[in-house]
PDB file of C-alpha atoms in Angstrom:
ATOM      1  CA  UNK A   1     121.337  89.500 103.080  1.00  0.00           C
ATOM      2  CA  UNK A   2     117.775  88.143 102.535  1.00  0.00           C
ATOM      3  CA  UNK A   3     116.757  91.309 104.603  1.00  0.00           C
ATOM      4  CA  UNK A   4     113.120  90.698 106.118  1.00  0.00           C
ATOM      5  CA  UNK A   5     111.340  87.731 105.054  1.00  0.00           C
ATOM      6  CA  UNK A   6     107.730  86.686 105.819  1.00  0.00           C
ATOM      7  CA  UNK A   7     105.835  83.481 105.211  1.00  0.00           C
ATOM      8  CA  UNK A   8     103.290  82.766 104.053  1.00  0.00           C
ATOM      9  CA  UNK A   9     102.479  85.285 101.306  1.00  0.00           C
ATOM     10  CA  UNK A  10      98.742  84.429 101.427  1.00  0.00           C
ATOM     11  CA  UNK A  11      96.589  82.646 103.658  1.00  0.00           C
ATOM     12  CA  UNK A  12      92.827  82.035 104.068  1.00  0.00           C
ATOM     13  CA  UNK A  13      91.447  81.055 107.345  1.00  0.00           C
ATOM     14  CA  UNK A  14      88.090  80.020 108.787  1.00  0.00           C
ATOM     15  CA  UNK A  15      86.634  82.075 111.523  1.00  0.00           C
ATOM     16  CA  UNK A  16      88.079  80.595 115.008  1.00  0.00           C
ATOM     17  CA  UNK A  17      91.204  78.983 113.413  1.00  0.00           C
ATOM     18  CA  UNK A  18      94.544  79.758 114.628  1.00  0.00           C
ATOM     19  CA  UNK A  19      97.881  80.293 112.745  1.00  0.00           C
ATOM     20  CA  UNK A  20     101.292  81.799 113.117  1.00  0.00           C
ATOM     21  CA  UNK A  21     102.701  84.488 110.668  1.00  0.00           C
ATOM     22  CA  UNK A  22     106.537  83.984 110.396  1.00  0.00           C
ATOM     23  CA  UNK A  23     108.920  86.787 110.172  1.00  0.00           C
ATOM     24  CA  UNK A  24     112.758  86.550 110.140  1.00  0.00           C
ATOM     25  CA  UNK A  25     115.701  89.051 109.633  1.00  0.00           C
ATOM     26  CA  UNK A  26     119.262  88.352 108.898  1.00  0.00           C
ATOM     27  CA  UNK A  27     120.581  91.943 109.567  1.00  0.00           C
ATOM     28  CA  UNK A  28     121.196  91.440 113.377  1.00  0.00           C
ATOM     29  CA  UNK A  29     118.583  94.147 114.107  1.00  0.00           C
ATOM     30  CA  UNK A  30     117.380  94.802 117.656  1.00  0.00           C
ATOM     31  CA  UNK A  31     114.088  96.135 116.917  1.00  0.00           C
ATOM     32  CA  UNK A  32     111.302  94.174 115.192  1.00  0.00           C
ATOM     33  CA  UNK A  33     107.590  95.110 114.750  1.00  0.00           C
ATOM     34  CA  UNK A  34     104.349  94.018 113.289  1.00  0.00           C
ATOM     35  CA  UNK A  35     101.990  96.185 111.487  1.00  0.00           C
ATOM     36  CA  UNK A  36      98.549  95.648 109.697  1.00  0.00           C
ATOM     37  CA  UNK A  37      97.463  97.726 106.785  1.00  0.00           C
ATOM     38  CA  UNK A  38      93.802  98.235 106.087  1.00  0.00           C
ATOM     39  CA  UNK A  39      92.273 100.502 103.492  1.00  0.00           C
ATOM     40  CA  UNK A  40      91.462 103.836 104.939  1.00  0.00           C
ATOM     41  CA  UNK A  41      93.183 103.195 108.199  1.00  0.00           C
ATOM     42  CA  UNK A  42      96.901 103.099 107.062  1.00  0.00           C
ATOM     43  CA  UNK A  43      99.533 101.195 108.836  1.00  0.00           C
ATOM     44  CA  UNK A  44      98.832 100.220 112.558  1.00  0.00           C
ATOM     45  CA  UNK A  45     101.345  98.726 114.928  1.00  0.00           C
ATOM     46  CA  UNK A  46     100.275  95.489 116.478  1.00  0.00           C
ATOM     47  CA  UNK A  47     103.319  94.403 118.618  1.00  0.00           C
ATOM     48  CA  UNK A  48     106.961  95.264 118.762  1.00  0.00           C
ATOM     49  CA  UNK A  49     110.085  94.173 120.247  1.00  0.00           C
ATOM     50  CA  UNK A  50     113.286  95.766 121.259  1.00  0.00           C
ATOM     51  CA  UNK A  51     115.402  92.652 121.740  1.00  0.00           C
ATOM     52  CA  UNK A  52     115.246  88.970 122.338  1.00  0.00           C
ATOM     53  CA  UNK A  53     112.898  88.246 125.152  1.00  0.00           C
ATOM     54  CA  UNK A  54     111.429  91.619 125.257  1.00  0.00           C
ATOM     55  CA  UNK A  55     108.052  92.430 123.534  1.00  0.00           C
ATOM     56  CA  UNK A  56     105.358  95.236 123.828  1.00  0.00           C
ATOM     57  CA  UNK A  57     102.047  96.044 122.687  1.00  0.00           C
ATOM     58  CA  UNK A  58     101.285  98.595 120.009  1.00  0.00           C
ATOM     59  CA  UNK A  59      97.981 100.213 119.016  1.00  0.00           C
ATOM     60  CA  UNK A  60      95.994  97.238 118.049  1.00  0.00           C
ATOM     61  CA  UNK A  61      97.281  94.191 119.977  1.00  0.00           C
ATOM     62  CA  UNK A  62      94.086  92.453 120.772  1.00  0.00           C
ATOM     63  CA  UNK A  63      93.746  88.983 119.283  1.00  0.00           C
ATOM     64  CA  UNK A  64      97.425  88.680 118.643  1.00  0.00           C
ATOM     65  CA  UNK A  65     100.463  87.168 120.490  1.00  0.00           C
ATOM     66  CA  UNK A  66     104.215  87.561 119.890  1.00  0.00           C
ATOM     67  CA  UNK A  67     107.351  86.246 121.385  1.00  0.00           C
ATOM     68  CA  UNK A  68     110.987  86.926 120.567  1.00  0.00           C
ATOM     69  CA  UNK A  69     113.228  83.948 121.643  1.00  0.00           C
ATOM     70  CA  UNK A  70     115.991  84.790 119.220  1.00  0.00           C
ATOM     71  CA  UNK A  71     117.223  88.115 117.564  1.00  0.00           C
ATOM     72  CA  UNK A  72     116.376  86.732 114.171  1.00  0.00           C
ATOM     73  CA  UNK A  73     112.668  85.722 114.385  1.00  0.00           C
ATOM     74  CA  UNK A  74     109.554  87.470 115.449  1.00  0.00           C
ATOM     75  CA  UNK A  75     106.375  85.347 114.936  1.00  0.00           C
ATOM     76  CA  UNK A  76     102.920  86.757 115.057  1.00  0.00           C
ATOM     77  CA  UNK A  77     100.217  84.385 116.399  1.00  0.00           C
ATOM     78  CA  UNK A  78      96.494  84.750 115.705  1.00  0.00           C
ATOM     79  CA  UNK A  79      94.664  82.915 118.502  1.00  0.00           C
ATOM     80  CA  UNK A  80      91.322  82.718 117.124  1.00  0.00           C
ATOM     81  CA  UNK A  81      90.808  84.315 113.774  1.00  0.00           C
ATOM     82  CA  UNK A  82      87.948  86.704 113.225  1.00  0.00           C
ATOM     83  CA  UNK A  83      86.727  88.484 109.964  1.00  0.00           C
ATOM     84  CA  UNK A  84      88.202  91.741 111.521  1.00  0.00           C
ATOM     85  CA  UNK A  85      91.594  90.397 111.164  1.00  0.00           C
ATOM     86  CA  UNK A  86      91.412  90.164 107.282  1.00  0.00           C
ATOM     87  CA  UNK A  87      94.300  92.293 106.391  1.00  0.00           C
ATOM     88  CA  UNK A  88      97.757  92.773 105.134  1.00  0.00           C
ATOM     89  CA  UNK A  89     100.397  92.028 107.682  1.00  0.00           C
ATOM     90  CA  UNK A  90     103.935  93.598 107.401  1.00  0.00           C
ATOM     91  CA  UNK A  91     106.865  92.719 109.690  1.00  0.00           C
ATOM     92  CA  UNK A  92     109.755  95.264 110.013  1.00  0.00           C
ATOM     93  CA  UNK A  93     113.174  95.506 111.552  1.00  0.00           C
ATOM     94  CA  UNK A  94     115.586  98.281 112.358  1.00  0.00           C
ATOM     95  CA  UNK A  95     118.743  99.200 114.447  1.00  0.00           C
ATOM     96  CA  UNK A  96     118.135 101.867 117.017  1.00  0.00           C
ATOM     97  CA  UNK A  97     117.487 105.170 115.315  1.00  0.00           C
ATOM     98  CA  UNK A  98     118.077 103.705 111.861  1.00  0.00           C
ATOM     99  CA  UNK A  99     116.047 102.983 108.857  1.00  0.00           C
ATOM    100  CA  UNK A 100     113.114 100.582 109.236  1.00  0.00           C
ATOM    101  CA  UNK A 101     113.194  97.706 106.702  1.00  0.00           C
ATOM    102  CA  UNK A 102     109.872  96.008 105.677  1.00  0.00           C
ATOM    103  CA  UNK A 103     109.139  92.484 104.554  1.00  0.00           C
ATOM    104  CA  UNK A 104     106.926  91.804 101.532  1.00  0.00           C
ATOM    105  CA  UNK A 105     103.823  91.189 103.579  1.00  0.00           C
ATOM    106  CA  UNK A 106     101.215  88.403 104.172  1.00  0.00           C
ATOM    107  CA  UNK A 107      97.685  88.889 102.865  1.00  0.00           C
ATOM    108  CA  UNK A 108      95.377  87.206 105.224  1.00  0.00           C
ATOM    109  CA  UNK A 109      91.737  86.532 104.664  1.00  0.00           C
ATOM    110  CA  UNK A 110      89.507  85.200 107.400  1.00  0.00           C
ATOM    111  CA  UNK A 111      86.197  83.720 106.099  1.00  0.00           C
TER     112      UNK A 111
ATOM    113  CA  UNK B   1      98.937 111.017 121.356  1.00  0.00           C
ATOM    114  CA  UNK B   2     101.065 111.433 118.284  1.00  0.00           C
ATOM    115  CA  UNK B   3      99.082 111.748 114.937  1.00  0.00           C
ATOM    116  CA  UNK B   4     100.568 111.946 111.681  1.00  0.00           C
ATOM    117  CA  UNK B   5      98.615 113.592 108.716  1.00  0.00           C
ATOM    118  CA  UNK B   6      99.435 113.636 105.013  1.00  0.00           C
ATOM    119  CA  UNK B   7      97.951 115.945 102.448  1.00  0.00           C
ATOM    120  CA  UNK B   8      96.703 115.541  99.803  1.00  0.00           C
ATOM    121  CA  UNK B   9      95.434 111.986  99.845  1.00  0.00           C
ATOM    122  CA  UNK B  10      95.937 111.699  96.023  1.00  0.00           C
ATOM    123  CA  UNK B  11      97.785 113.750  93.475  1.00  0.00           C
ATOM    124  CA  UNK B  12      97.929 113.526  89.718  1.00  0.00           C
ATOM    125  CA  UNK B  13     100.646 115.432  87.819  1.00  0.00           C
ATOM    126  CA  UNK B  14     102.099 115.329  84.272  1.00  0.00           C
ATOM    127  CA  UNK B  15     105.455 113.969  83.644  1.00  0.00           C
ATOM    128  CA  UNK B  16     108.394 116.270  84.346  1.00  0.00           C
ATOM    129  CA  UNK B  17     106.630 118.412  86.809  1.00  0.00           C
ATOM    130  CA  UNK B  18     108.220 119.109  90.344  1.00  0.00           C
ATOM    131  CA  UNK B  19     106.013 118.345  93.179  1.00  0.00           C
ATOM    132  CA  UNK B  20     105.882 118.474  96.972  1.00  0.00           C
ATOM    133  CA  UNK B  21     104.139 116.014  99.341  1.00  0.00           C
ATOM    134  CA  UNK B  22     103.193 117.294 102.802  1.00  0.00           C
ATOM    135  CA  UNK B  23     103.317 115.431 106.134  1.00  0.00           C
ATOM    136  CA  UNK B  24     102.378 117.057 109.565  1.00  0.00           C
ATOM    137  CA  UNK B  25     102.700 115.622 112.941  1.00  0.00           C
ATOM    138  CA  UNK B  26     101.360 116.677 116.453  1.00  0.00           C
ATOM    139  CA  UNK B  27     104.117 115.878 118.856  1.00  0.00           C
ATOM    140  CA  UNK B  28     107.696 117.332 118.212  1.00  0.00           C
ATOM    141  CA  UNK B  29     109.224 114.822 120.480  1.00  0.00           C
ATOM    142  CA  UNK B  30     110.506 112.456 117.808  1.00  0.00           C
ATOM    143  CA  UNK B  31     113.772 110.694 117.210  1.00  0.00           C
ATOM    144  CA  UNK B  32     113.414 110.770 113.397  1.00  0.00           C
ATOM    145  CA  UNK B  33     111.036 110.763 110.533  1.00  0.00           C
ATOM    146  CA  UNK B  34     111.051 108.637 107.514  1.00  0.00           C
ATOM    147  CA  UNK B  35     109.651 108.644 103.991  1.00  0.00           C
ATOM    148  CA  UNK B  36     108.631 105.483 102.453  1.00  0.00           C
ATOM    149  CA  UNK B  37     107.421 104.338  99.137  1.00  0.00           C
ATOM    150  CA  UNK B  38     104.651 101.620  98.496  1.00  0.00           C
ATOM    151  CA  UNK B  39     104.038 100.119  95.075  1.00  0.00           C
ATOM    152  CA  UNK B  40     100.414  98.252  94.810  1.00  0.00           C
ATOM    153  CA  UNK B  41     100.533  94.896  96.347  1.00  0.00           C
ATOM    154  CA  UNK B  42     104.042  95.472  97.623  1.00  0.00           C
ATOM    155  CA  UNK B  43     105.940  96.108 100.878  1.00  0.00           C
ATOM    156  CA  UNK B  44     107.361  99.431 101.974  1.00  0.00           C
ATOM    157  CA  UNK B  45     110.626 100.772 100.734  1.00  0.00           C
ATOM    158  CA  UNK B  46     112.457 103.278 102.778  1.00  0.00           C
ATOM    159  CA  UNK B  47     113.430 106.532 100.739  1.00  0.00           C
ATOM    160  CA  UNK B  48     114.701 108.906 103.260  1.00  0.00           C
ATOM    161  CA  UNK B  49     115.418 109.145 106.959  1.00  0.00           C
ATOM    162  CA  UNK B  50     115.813 112.559 108.695  1.00  0.00           C
ATOM    163  CA  UNK B  51     117.122 112.438 112.358  1.00  0.00           C
ATOM    164  CA  UNK B  52     115.652 114.964 114.719  1.00  0.00           C
ATOM    165  CA  UNK B  53     118.787 116.919 114.646  1.00  0.00           C
ATOM    166  CA  UNK B  54     118.875 117.340 110.819  1.00  0.00           C
ATOM    167  CA  UNK B  55     116.925 119.683 108.599  1.00  0.00           C
ATOM    168  CA  UNK B  56     116.900 117.787 105.397  1.00  0.00           C
ATOM    169  CA  UNK B  57     118.180 114.714 103.419  1.00  0.00           C
ATOM    170  CA  UNK B  58     118.647 114.298  99.604  1.00  0.00           C
ATOM    171  CA  UNK B  59     118.680 111.196  97.603  1.00  0.00           C
ATOM    172  CA  UNK B  60     118.848 111.604  93.756  1.00  0.00           C
ATOM    173  CA  UNK B  61     115.793 113.507  92.686  1.00  0.00           C
ATOM    174  CA  UNK B  62     114.214 113.364  96.247  1.00  0.00           C
ATOM    175  CA  UNK B  63     114.723 115.861  98.912  1.00  0.00           C
ATOM    176  CA  UNK B  64     113.200 115.696 102.329  1.00  0.00           C
ATOM    177  CA  UNK B  65     112.876 118.392 104.827  1.00  0.00           C
ATOM    178  CA  UNK B  66     112.042 118.391 108.563  1.00  0.00           C
ATOM    179  CA  UNK B  67     110.843 121.321 110.699  1.00  0.00           C
ATOM    180  CA  UNK B  68     110.403 119.764 114.022  1.00  0.00           C
ATOM    181  CA  UNK B  69     109.274 122.838 115.766  1.00  0.00           C
ATOM    182  CA  UNK B  70     106.296 123.345 113.437  1.00  0.00           C
ATOM    183  CA  UNK B  71     105.669 119.568 113.055  1.00  0.00           C
ATOM    184  CA  UNK B  72     106.166 119.480 109.387  1.00  0.00           C
ATOM    185  CA  UNK B  73     108.023 117.558 106.757  1.00  0.00           C
ATOM    186  CA  UNK B  74     107.955 117.838 103.058  1.00  0.00           C
ATOM    187  CA  UNK B  75     109.242 115.435 100.372  1.00  0.00           C
ATOM    188  CA  UNK B  76     110.118 117.083  97.130  1.00  0.00           C
ATOM    189  CA  UNK B  77     110.225 115.246  93.923  1.00  0.00           C
ATOM    190  CA  UNK B  78     112.085 116.803  91.000  1.00  0.00           C
ATOM    191  CA  UNK B  79     111.263 116.180  87.385  1.00  0.00           C
ATOM    192  CA  UNK B  80     108.621 113.455  88.210  1.00  0.00           C
ATOM    193  CA  UNK B  81     108.454 110.306  85.903  1.00  0.00           C
ATOM    194  CA  UNK B  82     105.792 107.795  85.360  1.00  0.00           C
ATOM    195  CA  UNK B  83     107.879 105.403  87.448  1.00  0.00           C
ATOM    196  CA  UNK B  84     107.312 107.610  90.466  1.00  0.00           C
ATOM    197  CA  UNK B  85     103.877 106.640  90.697  1.00  0.00           C
ATOM    198  CA  UNK B  86     103.131 105.023  94.101  1.00  0.00           C
ATOM    199  CA  UNK B  87     101.832 105.730  97.357  1.00  0.00           C
ATOM    200  CA  UNK B  88     104.342 107.741  99.657  1.00  0.00           C
ATOM    201  CA  UNK B  89     103.939 107.419 103.321  1.00  0.00           C
ATOM    202  CA  UNK B  90     105.643 109.345 106.075  1.00  0.00           C
ATOM    203  CA  UNK B  91     106.396 107.986 109.650  1.00  0.00           C
ATOM    204  CA  UNK B  92     107.734 109.381 112.878  1.00  0.00           C
ATOM    205  CA  UNK B  93     109.495 107.481 115.548  1.00  0.00           C
ATOM    206  CA  UNK B  94     108.371 108.948 118.791  1.00  0.00           C
ATOM    207  CA  UNK B  95     111.075 109.521 121.397  1.00  0.00           C
ATOM    208  CA  UNK B  96     111.441 106.873 124.149  1.00  0.00           C
ATOM    209  CA  UNK B  97     108.917 104.343 122.622  1.00  0.00           C
ATOM    210  CA  UNK B  98     111.290 101.638 121.265  1.00  0.00           C
ATOM    211  CA  UNK B  99     111.119 100.927 117.608  1.00  0.00           C
ATOM    212  CA  UNK B 100     107.642 102.213 116.937  1.00  0.00           C
ATOM    213  CA  UNK B 101     106.646 104.151 113.965  1.00  0.00           C
ATOM    214  CA  UNK B 102     103.459 106.126 113.602  1.00  0.00           C
ATOM    215  CA  UNK B 103     102.393 106.296 109.990  1.00  0.00           C
ATOM    216  CA  UNK B 104     100.348 108.901 108.011  1.00  0.00           C
ATOM    217  CA  UNK B 105      97.582 107.569 105.718  1.00  0.00           C
ATOM    218  CA  UNK B 106      99.789 108.187 102.715  1.00  0.00           C
ATOM    219  CA  UNK B 107      99.600 110.337  99.494  1.00  0.00           C
ATOM    220  CA  UNK B 108      98.794 108.402  96.274  1.00  0.00           C
ATOM    221  CA  UNK B 109     100.869 109.836  93.491  1.00  0.00           C
ATOM    222  CA  UNK B 110     100.077 109.236  89.732  1.00  0.00           C
ATOM    223  CA  UNK B 111     102.528 110.733  87.096  1.00  0.00           C
ATOM    224  CA  UNK B 112     101.042 110.763  83.673  1.00  0.00           C
ATOM    225  CA  UNK B 113     103.125 110.343  80.539  1.00  0.00           C
TER     226      UNK B 113
END
């Protein structure tokens, strides 16, 4: 199993640009989540999904959209990038009440 | 609102020492608690998962305990090694909130040779 994969690893955007961070898992996990990690703020939940077609907001959802059309994929869309979205983004997946597995992260810089 | 706190924020110890990392949470209505390790510039690796009905879990030199009623968990590392240097994070999964995890800020551990 490849586990949880994320692309790209690094990205630089200009303010106002849009982009999609990709996340895929091959473990047939029902739950998938997106977090951002910032110095001094820890990991904060952006959006999560409990299954295909079902998504919900986390702690910091503004400026981000998600969809879950398949069990495997959970892309995160930045609608209009802002410098405040400069961060490291992690995708994670798990089975119910089981260990959460994390991807390697995407480092995003918004200029 | 569930809050997770980890103390201390940073810890430096000589090689070979036994050490304890602390995690506290404000709401005891949790499914489970996980301890993760994060190396600089890397993702998170799960170390131990304790279900709400369990008191402790062990893996090699690591032992994690859970006292749900007092809102506390500890991660015990025996005979620390320089390779244990990393940031350790604990996270709780609140009951009835899907796959959400609430993270502490982490403890940055440095083990000196």
